[in-house]
mmCIF file with all atom_site columns, C-alpha atoms in Angstrom:
data_model
loop_
_atom_site.group_PDB
_atom_site.id
_atom_site.type_symbol
_atom_site.label_atom_id
_atom_site.label_alt_id
_atom_site.label_comp_id
_atom_site.label_asym_id
_atom_site.label_entity_id
_atom_site.label_seq_id
_atom_site.pdbx_PDB_ins_code
_atom_site.Cartn_x
_atom_site.Cartn_y
_atom_site.Cartn_z
_atom_site.occupancy
_atom_site.B_iso_or_equiv
_atom_site.pdbx_formal_charge
_atom_site.auth_seq_id
_atom_site.auth_comp_id
_atom_site.auth_asym_id
_atom_site.auth_atom_id
_atom_site.pdbx_PDB_model_num
ATOM 1   C CA . VAL A 1 1   ? -11.350 8.409   -37.312 1.00 80.00 ? 37  VAL A CA 1
ATOM 2   C CA . GLY A 1 2   ? -10.062 5.873   -34.811 1.00 90.00 ? 38  GLY A CA 1
ATOM 3   C CA . ILE A 1 3   ? -11.754 4.984   -31.554 1.00 95.00 ? 39  ILE A CA 1
ATOM 4   C CA . LEU A 1 4   ? -10.288 3.827   -28.247 1.00 95.00 ? 40  LEU A CA 1
ATOM 5   C CA . CYS A 1 5   ? -12.564 1.468   -26.357 1.00 94.00 ? 41  CYS A CA 1
ATOM 6   C CA . GLY A 1 6   ? -11.773 0.184   -22.879 1.00 92.00 ? 42  GLY A CA 1
ATOM 7   C CA . GLY A 1 7   ? -13.451 -2.400  -20.727 1.00 90.00 ? 43  GLY A CA 1
ATOM 8   C CA . TYR A 1 8   ? -13.096 -5.108  -18.130 1.00 88.00 ? 44  TYR A CA 1
ATOM 9   C CA . ASP A 1 9   ? -14.116 -8.770  -18.211 1.00 90.00 ? 45  ASP A CA 1
ATOM 10  C CA . SER A 1 10  ? -13.193 -12.055 -16.519 1.00 91.00 ? 46  SER A CA 1
ATOM 11  C CA . SER A 1 11  ? -9.760  -12.021 -18.158 1.00 93.00 ? 47  SER A CA 1
ATOM 12  C CA . GLY A 1 12  ? -8.909  -8.492  -16.991 1.00 89.00 ? 48  GLY A CA 1
ATOM 13  C CA . THR A 1 13  ? -8.741  -5.007  -18.435 1.00 89.00 ? 49  THR A CA 1
ATOM 14  C CA . HIS A 1 14  ? -8.709  -4.348  -22.163 1.00 93.00 ? 50  HIS A CA 1
ATOM 15  C CA . LEU A 1 15  ? -8.015  -1.353  -24.359 1.00 95.00 ? 51  LEU A CA 1
ATOM 16  C CA . PHE A 1 16  ? -8.695  -1.549  -28.092 1.00 97.00 ? 52  PHE A CA 1
ATOM 17  C CA . GLU A 1 17  ? -8.104  0.863   -30.927 1.00 97.00 ? 53  GLU A CA 1
ATOM 18  C CA . THR A 1 18  ? -10.401 0.458   -33.912 1.00 97.00 ? 54  THR A CA 1
ATOM 19  C CA . LEU A 1 19  ? -9.538  1.900   -37.309 1.00 95.00 ? 55  LEU A CA 1
ATOM 20  C CA . PRO A 1 20  ? -11.840 2.958   -40.167 1.00 95.00 ? 56  PRO A CA 1
ATOM 21  C CA . SER A 1 21  ? -10.498 -0.002  -42.182 1.00 96.00 ? 57  SER A CA 1
ATOM 22  C CA . GLY A 1 22  ? -12.054 -2.391  -39.657 1.00 95.00 ? 58  GLY A CA 1
ATOM 23  C CA . GLU A 1 23  ? -8.732  -3.379  -38.149 1.00 97.00 ? 59  GLU A CA 1
ATOM 24  C CA . TYR A 1 24  ? -8.389  -3.367  -34.379 1.00 97.00 ? 60  TYR A CA 1
ATOM 25  C CA . PHE A 1 25  ? -5.477  -3.651  -31.991 1.00 97.00 ? 61  PHE A CA 1
ATOM 26  C CA . GLU A 1 26  ? -5.271  -4.309  -28.262 1.00 97.00 ? 62  GLU A CA 1
ATOM 27  C CA . TYR A 1 27  ? -2.951  -2.194  -26.118 1.00 95.00 ? 63  TYR A CA 1
ATOM 28  C CA . TYR A 1 28  ? -1.965  -1.732  -22.500 1.00 92.00 ? 64  TYR A CA 1
ATOM 29  C CA . ALA A 1 29  ? -1.843  2.035   -22.997 1.00 93.00 ? 65  ALA A CA 1
ATOM 30  C CA . MET A 1 30  ? -2.492  4.144   -26.098 1.00 94.00 ? 66  MET A CA 1
ATOM 31  C CA . ALA A 1 31  ? -3.046  7.659   -27.381 1.00 93.00 ? 67  ALA A CA 1
ATOM 32  C CA . ILE A 1 32  ? -4.619  8.590   -30.705 1.00 92.00 ? 68  ILE A CA 1
ATOM 33  C CA . GLY A 1 33  ? -5.217  11.783  -32.605 1.00 88.00 ? 69  GLY A CA 1
ATOM 34  C CA . SER A 1 34  ? -3.158  14.719  -33.730 1.00 84.00 ? 70  SER A CA 1
ATOM 35  C CA . ARG A 1 35  ? 0.016   15.269  -31.717 1.00 85.00 ? 71  ARG A CA 1
ATOM 36  C CA . SER A 1 36  ? -0.511  11.945  -29.917 1.00 91.00 ? 72  SER A CA 1
ATOM 37  C CA . GLN A 1 37  ? 3.109   10.829  -30.318 1.00 94.00 ? 73  GLN A CA 1
ATOM 38  C CA . SER A 1 38  ? 4.218   12.812  -27.249 1.00 93.00 ? 74  SER A CA 1
ATOM 39  C CA . ALA A 1 39  ? 1.497   11.133  -25.187 1.00 93.00 ? 75  ALA A CA 1
ATOM 40  C CA . LYS A 1 40  ? 2.498   7.681   -26.497 1.00 94.00 ? 76  LYS A CA 1
ATOM 41  C CA . THR A 1 41  ? 6.116   8.397   -25.584 1.00 94.00 ? 77  THR A CA 1
ATOM 42  C CA . TYR A 1 42  ? 5.080   9.403   -22.053 1.00 93.00 ? 78  TYR A CA 1
ATOM 43  C CA . LEU A 1 43  ? 2.950   6.255   -21.660 1.00 94.00 ? 79  LEU A CA 1
ATOM 44  C CA . GLU A 1 44  ? 5.759   4.003   -22.933 1.00 95.00 ? 80  GLU A CA 1
ATOM 45  C CA . LYS A 1 45  ? 8.307   5.544   -20.553 1.00 94.00 ? 81  LYS A CA 1
ATOM 46  C CA . ASN A 1 46  ? 6.031   5.183   -17.517 1.00 94.00 ? 82  ASN A CA 1
ATOM 47  C CA . TYR A 1 47  ? 4.202   1.944   -18.351 1.00 94.00 ? 83  TYR A CA 1
ATOM 48  C CA . ASP A 1 48  ? 6.131   -0.218  -15.864 1.00 94.00 ? 84  ASP A CA 1
ATOM 49  C CA . SER A 1 49  ? 4.758   1.794   -12.937 1.00 94.00 ? 85  SER A CA 1
ATOM 50  C CA . PHE A 1 50  ? 1.084   1.494   -13.961 1.00 93.00 ? 86  PHE A CA 1
ATOM 51  C CA . ALA A 1 51  ? 0.369   -1.979  -12.514 1.00 91.00 ? 87  ALA A CA 1
ATOM 52  C CA . LYS A 1 52  ? 1.272   -0.848  -8.996  1.00 94.00 ? 88  LYS A CA 1
ATOM 53  C CA . SER A 1 53  ? -0.313  2.610   -9.281  1.00 94.00 ? 89  SER A CA 1
ATOM 54  C CA . SER A 1 54  ? -3.451  3.733   -7.485  1.00 93.00 ? 90  SER A CA 1
ATOM 55  C CA . LEU A 1 55  ? -6.408  5.014   -9.497  1.00 93.00 ? 91  LEU A CA 1
ATOM 56  C CA . HIS A 1 56  ? -5.429  8.534   -8.462  1.00 93.00 ? 92  HIS A CA 1
ATOM 57  C CA . ASP A 1 57  ? -1.892  8.033   -9.799  1.00 93.00 ? 93  ASP A CA 1
ATOM 58  C CA . LEU A 1 58  ? -3.159  6.463   -13.031 1.00 94.00 ? 94  LEU A CA 1
ATOM 59  C CA . ILE A 1 59  ? -5.350  9.498   -13.651 1.00 94.00 ? 95  ILE A CA 1
ATOM 60  C CA . LYS A 1 60  ? -2.355  11.738  -12.962 1.00 93.00 ? 96  LYS A CA 1
ATOM 61  C CA . HIS A 1 61  ? -0.366  9.747   -15.548 1.00 93.00 ? 97  HIS A CA 1
ATOM 62  C CA . GLY A 1 62  ? -3.191  10.157  -18.060 1.00 93.00 ? 98  GLY A CA 1
ATOM 63  C CA . VAL A 1 63  ? -3.311  13.900  -17.472 1.00 93.00 ? 99  VAL A CA 1
ATOM 64  C CA . ALA A 1 64  ? 0.482   14.141  -17.789 1.00 92.00 ? 100 ALA A CA 1
ATOM 65  C CA . ALA A 1 65  ? 0.360   12.259  -21.107 1.00 92.00 ? 101 ALA A CA 1
ATOM 66  C CA . LEU A 1 66  ? -2.391  14.567  -22.320 1.00 91.00 ? 102 LEU A CA 1
ATOM 67  C CA . LYS A 1 67  ? -0.411  17.642  -21.272 1.00 90.00 ? 103 LYS A CA 1
ATOM 68  C CA . ALA A 1 68  ? 2.642   16.292  -23.121 1.00 89.00 ? 104 ALA A CA 1
ATOM 69  C CA . SER A 1 69  ? 0.681   16.110  -26.364 1.00 89.00 ? 105 SER A CA 1
ATOM 70  C CA . SER A 1 70  ? -1.195  19.397  -26.106 1.00 84.00 ? 106 SER A CA 1
ATOM 71  C CA . GLN A 1 71  ? 1.385   21.978  -25.122 1.00 80.00 ? 107 GLN A CA 1
ATOM 72  C CA . GLU A 1 72  ? -0.121  24.541  -27.506 1.00 83.00 ? 108 GLU A CA 1
ATOM 73  C CA . ILE A 1 73  ? -3.669  24.115  -26.170 1.00 86.00 ? 109 ILE A CA 1
ATOM 74  C CA . GLU A 1 74  ? -4.862  25.168  -22.739 1.00 90.00 ? 110 GLU A CA 1
ATOM 75  C CA . LEU A 1 75  ? -6.525  22.135  -21.185 1.00 92.00 ? 111 LEU A CA 1
ATOM 76  C CA . SER A 1 76  ? -9.687  22.692  -19.166 1.00 94.00 ? 112 SER A CA 1
ATOM 77  C CA . SER A 1 77  ? -12.720 20.792  -17.949 1.00 94.00 ? 113 SER A CA 1
ATOM 78  C CA . ASP A 1 78  ? -14.412 22.006  -21.155 1.00 95.00 ? 114 ASP A CA 1
ATOM 79  C CA . ASN A 1 79  ? -12.074 20.008  -23.408 1.00 93.00 ? 115 ASN A CA 1
ATOM 80  C CA . VAL A 1 80  ? -10.990 17.124  -21.129 1.00 94.00 ? 116 VAL A CA 1
ATOM 81  C CA . SER A 1 81  ? -13.091 14.174  -19.948 1.00 95.00 ? 117 SER A CA 1
ATOM 82  C CA . ILE A 1 82  ? -11.874 11.347  -17.731 1.00 95.00 ? 118 ILE A CA 1
ATOM 83  C CA . GLY A 1 83  ? -13.717 8.048   -17.491 1.00 94.00 ? 119 GLY A CA 1
ATOM 84  C CA . VAL A 1 84  ? -13.040 5.131   -15.138 1.00 93.00 ? 120 VAL A CA 1
ATOM 85  C CA . ILE A 1 85  ? -13.954 1.460   -15.442 1.00 88.00 ? 121 ILE A CA 1
ATOM 86  C CA . GLY A 1 86  ? -12.571 -1.636  -13.754 1.00 86.00 ? 122 GLY A CA 1
ATOM 87  C CA . LYS A 1 87  ? -13.207 -4.760  -11.774 1.00 87.00 ? 123 LYS A CA 1
ATOM 88  C CA . ASP A 1 88  ? -16.352 -4.250  -9.680  1.00 87.00 ? 124 ASP A CA 1
ATOM 89  C CA . THR A 1 89  ? -16.412 -0.632  -10.912 1.00 88.00 ? 125 THR A CA 1
ATOM 90  C CA . PRO A 1 90  ? -19.037 0.310   -13.474 1.00 89.00 ? 126 PRO A CA 1
ATOM 91  C CA . PHE A 1 91  ? -18.077 3.096   -15.878 1.00 91.00 ? 127 PHE A CA 1
ATOM 92  C CA . TYR A 1 92  ? -18.254 6.619   -14.494 1.00 95.00 ? 128 TYR A CA 1
ATOM 93  C CA . LYS A 1 93  ? -16.884 10.018  -15.423 1.00 97.00 ? 129 LYS A CA 1
ATOM 94  C CA . ILE A 1 94  ? -14.747 12.140  -13.112 1.00 96.00 ? 130 ILE A CA 1
ATOM 95  C CA . SER A 1 95  ? -16.489 15.407  -12.185 1.00 96.00 ? 131 SER A CA 1
ATOM 96  C CA . SER A 1 96  ? -15.514 18.663  -13.892 1.00 96.00 ? 132 SER A CA 1
ATOM 97  C CA . GLU A 1 97  ? -14.479 20.006  -10.480 1.00 94.00 ? 133 GLU A CA 1
ATOM 98  C CA . ASP A 1 98  ? -11.981 17.177  -10.029 1.00 94.00 ? 134 ASP A CA 1
ATOM 99  C CA . ILE A 1 99  ? -10.705 17.484  -13.603 1.00 95.00 ? 135 ILE A CA 1
ATOM 100 C CA . VAL A 1 100 ? -9.846  21.126  -12.876 1.00 94.00 ? 136 VAL A CA 1
ATOM 101 C CA . LYS A 1 101 ? -7.823  19.980  -9.839  1.00 92.00 ? 137 LYS A CA 1
ATOM 102 C CA . TYR A 1 102 ? -5.975  17.296  -11.817 1.00 93.00 ? 138 TYR A CA 1
ATOM 103 C CA . LEU A 1 103 ? -5.162  19.779  -14.562 1.00 93.00 ? 139 LEU A CA 1
ATOM 104 C CA . ALA A 1 104 ? -3.946  22.391  -12.077 1.00 91.00 ? 140 ALA A CA 1
ATOM 105 C CA . ASP A 1 105 ? -1.198  20.296  -10.549 1.00 74.00 ? 141 ASP A CA 1
ATOM 106 C CA . GLY A 1 106 ? -2.336  16.693  -10.211 1.00 56.00 ? 142 GLY A CA 1
ATOM 107 C CA . GLY A 1 107 ? -2.482  17.176  -6.458  1.00 47.00 ? 143 GLY A CA 1
ATOM 108 C CA . ASP A 1 108 ? -4.702  15.452  -3.950  1.00 50.00 ? 144 ASP A CA 1
ATOM 109 C CA . VAL A 1 109 ? -8.211  15.109  -5.287  1.00 50.00 ? 145 VAL A CA 1
ATOM 110 C CA . GLU A 1 110 ? -11.192 13.548  -3.551  1.00 54.00 ? 146 GLU A CA 1
ATOM 111 C CA . MET A 1 111 ? -12.978 12.176  -6.607  1.00 51.00 ? 147 MET A CA 1
ATOM 112 C CA . HIS A 1 112 ? -16.632 12.783  -7.389  1.00 52.00 ? 148 HIS A CA 1
ATOM 113 C CA . ALA A 1 113 ? -18.461 10.951  -10.165 1.00 55.00 ? 149 ALA A CA 1
ATOM 114 C CA . GLU A 1 114 ? -20.628 12.889  -12.614 1.00 57.00 ? 150 GLU A CA 1
#
């Protein structure tokens, strides 16, 4: 089982994948798990827009990548969690109510932390 671990320090944002073998890799964007290739493809195609994207748009990209990899599964707030961390932003999870809105159409969402 691999793990994705994200964080922020004085040198910026970081995203690491750790493997059971003890190896680890740093990425700008990554998806792991079964059927993750479609999500990776989405992230690679849209990566150039991420640096200038708002948090709202980044979450929409994440949801779109997730939808690309799970076409056979109905996504809901029961099987999707969204966490946020960044400069001057301690980790928090997006509320289930807002996740439902992002999954519905990615439209305007006034975010609430859980």
